[in-house]
Amino acid sequence: MPAAVVVKISGKHVNPDKPGMVKSYAEVLRRLHEEGYRLAVVVGGGPVARAYIAAAREAGANRALQDMLGIEAARLNARLLAAALHPDAYPEPPRSIWEALEAAATGRIVVAGGFQPGQSTAGVAALLAETLNADLLVLATTVDGVYTADPRRSPDAKLIPRLGYGELRSVLEQSVEPGRYELLDPLALSIVERSGIRVRVVNGSDPENVARAARGEEVGSLVAP
């Protein structure tokens, strides 16, 4: 059976302000699909989501409703990527694991955003990787991999080429600020750990890094049992 790979792409890379990047991601994903990889992609909400969440907060909306707006923004980004992938992508972003399974059964690329309030898109990606028995979860972030500290705030931060789940948990607890350094949140980490899913963290500013990771090349950081 062809390898199943789930890709989580930061909304900072796939959004309406970056049509060229959206096209580049579509080309990379289509190529992997043609090579036989079974793909599911989760897109973050990025700046669009943050703008809606901030406006909703200012208007007095509660946290659940703020989350719902962020989810819809992520789904719009997912629709944008799915449109660029047409006809190779399933046209409707799934709203649940069950819908994702139905979409994956068609053999087309599944492109999702968020699922429910209180759940990050990293959590969605981890759940999809577990449900689809994925061989690998690729996190296409805004940094080159996992560092000893947030590389944007700590000039002395060092890249960690390979680490275990416990080591990643320590990094998350000690040095990561929410929204600044995109990795797995604690829930997503617990999901990949319980199923032994390998996670490759790469810099998504170059979409080709996703292809390199899917093919097993040494790029970014590998989180594994």
Short mmCIF file of C-alpha atoms in Angstrom, two decimals:
data_model
loop_
_atom_site.label_atom_id
_atom_site.label_comp_id
_atom_site.label_asym_id
_atom_site.label_seq_id
_atom_site.Cartn_x
_atom_site.Cartn_y
_atom_site.Cartn_z
CA MET A 1 0.00 0.00 0.00
CA PRO A 2 1.34 3.50 -0.83
CA ALA A 3 2.69 5.55 2.06
CA ALA A 4 0.19 7.82 3.81
CA VAL A 5 1.51 11.26 4.74
CA VAL A 6 -0.29 14.06 6.56
CA VAL A 7 1.00 17.59 6.03
CA LYS A 8 0.21 20.51 8.32
CA ILE A 9 0.90 23.83 6.56
CA SER A 10 1.08 27.09 8.46
CA GLY A 11 -1.58 29.62 7.51
CA LYS A 12 1.29 32.06 7.16
CA HIS A 13 2.25 30.20 3.98
CA VAL A 14 -1.17 29.39 2.50
CA ASN A 15 -3.47 32.41 2.54
CA PRO A 16 -4.99 34.93 0.08
CA ASP A 17 -1.96 37.23 0.32
CA LYS A 18 0.37 34.55 -1.09
CA PRO A 19 -1.14 33.12 -4.29
CA GLY A 20 2.33 32.24 -5.61
CA MET A 21 3.07 30.15 -2.53
CA VAL A 22 -0.34 28.47 -2.79
CA LYS A 23 0.46 27.52 -6.38
CA SER A 24 3.88 26.18 -5.38
CA TYR A 25 2.36 24.02 -2.63
CA ALA A 26 -0.23 22.72 -5.06
CA GLU A 27 2.51 21.72 -7.51
CA VAL A 28 4.50 19.90 -4.81
CA LEU A 29 1.46 18.08 -3.41
CA ARG A 30 0.22 17.10 -6.86
CA ARG A 31 3.63 15.66 -7.69
CA LEU A 32 3.67 13.59 -4.49
CA HIS A 33 0.13 12.42 -5.24
CA GLU A 34 1.20 11.32 -8.73
CA GLU A 35 4.11 9.44 -7.16
CA GLY A 36 1.58 7.38 -5.22
CA TYR A 37 1.55 9.02 -1.81
CA ARG A 38 -1.81 9.11 -0.02
CA LEU A 39 -2.06 12.70 1.20
CA ALA A 40 -4.09 14.61 3.73
CA VAL A 41 -3.29 18.27 4.26
CA VAL A 42 -4.33 20.55 7.13
CA VAL A 43 -4.01 24.31 6.66
CA GLY A 44 -3.84 26.77 9.53
CA GLY A 45 -5.85 29.97 9.76
CA GLY A 46 -2.84 32.29 9.75
CA PRO A 47 -3.26 36.08 9.66
CA VAL A 48 -6.85 35.82 8.41
CA ALA A 49 -7.89 33.80 11.45
CA ARG A 50 -6.06 36.10 13.85
CA ALA A 51 -7.77 39.15 12.36
CA TYR A 52 -11.23 37.63 12.79
CA ILE A 53 -10.48 36.38 16.29
CA ALA A 54 -9.18 39.78 17.36
CA ALA A 55 -12.23 41.54 15.92
CA ALA A 56 -14.59 39.07 17.60
CA ARG A 57 -12.80 39.50 20.94
CA GLU A 58 -13.06 43.28 20.64
CA ALA A 59 -16.76 42.94 19.83
CA GLY A 60 -17.34 40.89 22.98
CA ALA A 61 -17.72 37.38 21.50
CA ASN A 62 -16.87 34.47 23.79
CA ARG A 63 -13.90 32.17 23.25
CA ALA A 64 -15.92 29.39 21.60
CA LEU A 65 -17.29 31.82 19.00
CA GLN A 66 -13.82 33.26 18.47
CA ASP A 67 -12.57 29.72 17.82
CA MET A 68 -15.38 29.12 15.32
CA LEU A 69 -14.33 32.17 13.33
CA GLY A 70 -10.73 30.95 13.34
CA ILE A 71 -11.91 27.56 12.10
CA GLU A 72 -13.83 29.15 9.24
CA ALA A 73 -10.75 31.17 8.28
CA ALA A 74 -8.66 27.99 8.21
CA ARG A 75 -11.34 26.31 6.10
CA LEU A 76 -11.20 29.22 3.63
CA ASN A 77 -7.43 28.76 3.34
CA ALA A 78 -8.05 25.03 2.84
CA ARG A 79 -10.58 25.78 0.09
CA LEU A 80 -8.02 28.03 -1.59
CA LEU A 81 -5.43 25.25 -1.68
CA ALA A 82 -8.03 22.68 -2.77
CA ALA A 83 -9.03 25.00 -5.63
CA ALA A 84 -5.39 25.21 -6.73
CA LEU A 85 -5.22 21.39 -6.59
CA HIS A 86 -8.42 20.81 -8.60
CA PRO A 87 -9.28 18.17 -9.74
CA ASP A 88 -6.79 16.18 -7.65
CA ALA A 89 -8.18 17.35 -4.30
CA TYR A 90 -11.47 16.43 -2.68
CA PRO A 91 -13.47 19.67 -3.17
CA GLU A 92 -15.03 20.00 0.31
CA PRO A 93 -12.85 20.47 3.42
CA PRO A 94 -14.02 17.87 5.96
CA ARG A 95 -15.52 19.07 9.25
CA SER A 96 -14.82 15.86 11.18
CA ILE A 97 -12.72 12.71 11.17
CA TRP A 98 -15.63 10.77 9.64
CA GLU A 99 -15.89 13.22 6.75
CA ALA A 100 -12.12 13.07 6.32
CA LEU A 101 -12.30 9.27 6.05
CA GLU A 102 -15.00 9.54 3.41
CA ALA A 103 -12.93 12.05 1.47
CA ALA A 104 -9.77 9.92 1.73
CA ALA A 105 -11.68 6.89 0.40
CA THR A 106 -12.03 8.66 -2.96
CA GLY A 107 -8.27 8.52 -3.46
CA ARG A 108 -8.01 12.27 -3.86
CA ILE A 109 -5.95 14.65 -1.72
CA VAL A 110 -7.85 15.64 1.43
CA VAL A 111 -7.48 19.31 2.39
CA ALA A 112 -8.85 20.35 5.78
CA GLY A 113 -8.90 23.35 8.09
CA GLY A 114 -10.14 23.22 11.67
CA PHE A 115 -12.71 20.82 13.12
CA GLN A 116 -14.06 22.11 16.44
CA PRO A 117 -13.53 24.84 19.08
CA GLY A 118 -10.66 24.23 21.47
CA GLN A 119 -8.78 22.08 18.97
CA SER A 120 -5.79 23.42 17.07
CA THR A 121 -5.12 22.63 13.42
CA ALA A 122 -2.01 20.77 14.69
CA GLY A 123 -4.41 18.64 16.73
CA VAL A 124 -6.50 18.02 13.62
CA ALA A 125 -3.38 16.97 11.72
CA ALA A 126 -2.33 14.59 14.50
CA LEU A 127 -5.79 13.00 14.61
CA LEU A 128 -5.82 12.60 10.83
CA ALA A 129 -2.37 11.01 10.91
CA GLU A 130 -3.55 8.54 13.55
CA THR A 131 -6.86 7.75 11.83
CA LEU A 132 -5.32 7.30 8.38
CA ASN A 133 -2.45 5.19 9.76
CA ALA A 134 -0.04 7.71 8.29
CA ASP A 135 3.64 6.87 8.07
CA LEU A 136 4.61 10.48 8.70
CA LEU A 137 3.26 13.85 9.84
CA VAL A 138 5.07 16.80 8.24
CA LEU A 139 4.83 20.18 9.94
CA ALA A 140 5.55 22.94 7.43
CA THR A 141 6.32 25.79 9.83
CA THR A 142 8.07 29.17 9.65
CA VAL A 143 11.37 27.90 11.12
CA ASP A 144 13.92 25.29 10.06
CA GLY A 145 12.98 22.69 12.69
CA VAL A 146 12.85 22.19 16.44
CA TYR A 147 15.21 24.41 18.41
CA THR A 148 16.42 24.47 22.00
CA ALA A 149 14.52 27.78 22.30
CA ASP A 150 12.43 30.04 20.07
CA PRO A 151 14.97 30.95 17.35
CA ARG A 152 13.22 34.25 16.70
CA ARG A 153 13.79 35.40 20.26
CA SER A 154 16.94 33.52 21.24
CA PRO A 155 19.95 34.04 18.93
CA ASP A 156 21.78 31.20 20.69
CA ALA A 157 19.01 28.66 19.98
CA LYS A 158 20.32 25.49 18.35
CA LEU A 159 18.55 23.20 15.89
CA ILE A 160 17.86 19.69 17.21
CA PRO A 161 18.08 17.25 14.25
CA ARG A 162 16.38 14.36 16.06
CA LEU A 163 14.51 14.08 19.33
CA GLY A 164 11.99 11.92 21.16
CA TYR A 165 8.47 12.83 22.24
CA GLY A 166 9.61 13.54 25.81
CA GLU A 167 12.31 15.89 24.58
CA LEU A 168 9.82 17.75 22.41
CA ARG A 169 7.48 18.04 25.39
CA SER A 170 10.29 19.66 27.37
CA VAL A 171 10.94 22.12 24.53
CA LEU A 172 7.24 22.99 24.39
CA GLU A 173 7.04 23.53 28.14
CA GLN A 174 10.20 25.59 28.45
CA SER A 175 10.66 27.69 25.39
CA VAL A 176 7.62 27.98 23.15
CA GLU A 177 5.28 30.93 23.14
CA PRO A 178 1.81 30.25 21.68
CA GLY A 179 1.40 31.67 18.20
CA ARG A 180 5.10 32.45 17.82
CA TYR A 181 6.82 29.12 17.25
CA GLU A 182 4.53 26.61 15.57
CA LEU A 183 4.97 23.03 16.72
CA LEU A 184 2.59 20.52 18.27
CA ASP A 185 0.41 21.56 21.18
CA PRO A 186 0.28 19.15 24.17
CA LEU A 187 -2.86 17.36 22.90
CA ALA A 188 -1.42 16.85 19.41
CA LEU A 189 1.83 15.60 20.93
CA SER A 190 -0.02 13.06 23.08
CA ILE A 191 -1.80 11.74 19.96
CA VAL A 192 1.37 11.20 17.91
CA GLU A 193 3.13 9.71 20.93
CA ARG A 194 0.42 7.13 21.70
CA SER A 195 0.49 5.90 18.10
CA GLY A 196 4.23 6.24 17.52
CA ILE A 197 3.77 8.59 14.55
CA ARG A 198 6.99 10.10 13.21
CA VAL A 199 6.91 13.88 12.86
CA ARG A 200 9.19 15.85 10.57
CA VAL A 201 9.37 19.62 11.29
CA VAL A 202 10.53 21.65 8.29
CA ASN A 203 10.62 25.21 7.06
CA GLY A 204 7.51 25.60 4.93
CA SER A 205 8.82 28.77 3.30
CA ASP A 206 10.19 26.33 0.71
CA PRO A 207 7.37 23.92 -0.26
CA GLU A 208 9.96 21.50 -1.65
CA ASN A 209 10.91 20.73 1.96
CA VAL A 210 7.56 18.93 2.27
CA ALA A 211 8.46 16.69 -0.66
CA ARG A 212 11.91 16.05 0.79
CA ALA A 213 10.39 15.08 4.14
CA ALA A 214 7.80 12.79 2.54
CA ARG A 215 10.53 10.98 0.62
CA GLY A 216 12.53 10.36 3.77
CA GLU A 217 15.29 12.90 3.25
CA GLU A 218 17.09 14.39 6.26
CA VAL A 219 15.60 17.86 6.47
CA GLY A 220 14.60 19.91 9.48
CA SER A 221 13.99 17.94 12.70
CA LEU A 222 12.64 14.43 13.17
CA VAL A 223 10.52 13.58 16.23
CA ALA A 224 10.29 9.82 16.64
CA PRO A 225 9.98 7.08 19.29
#
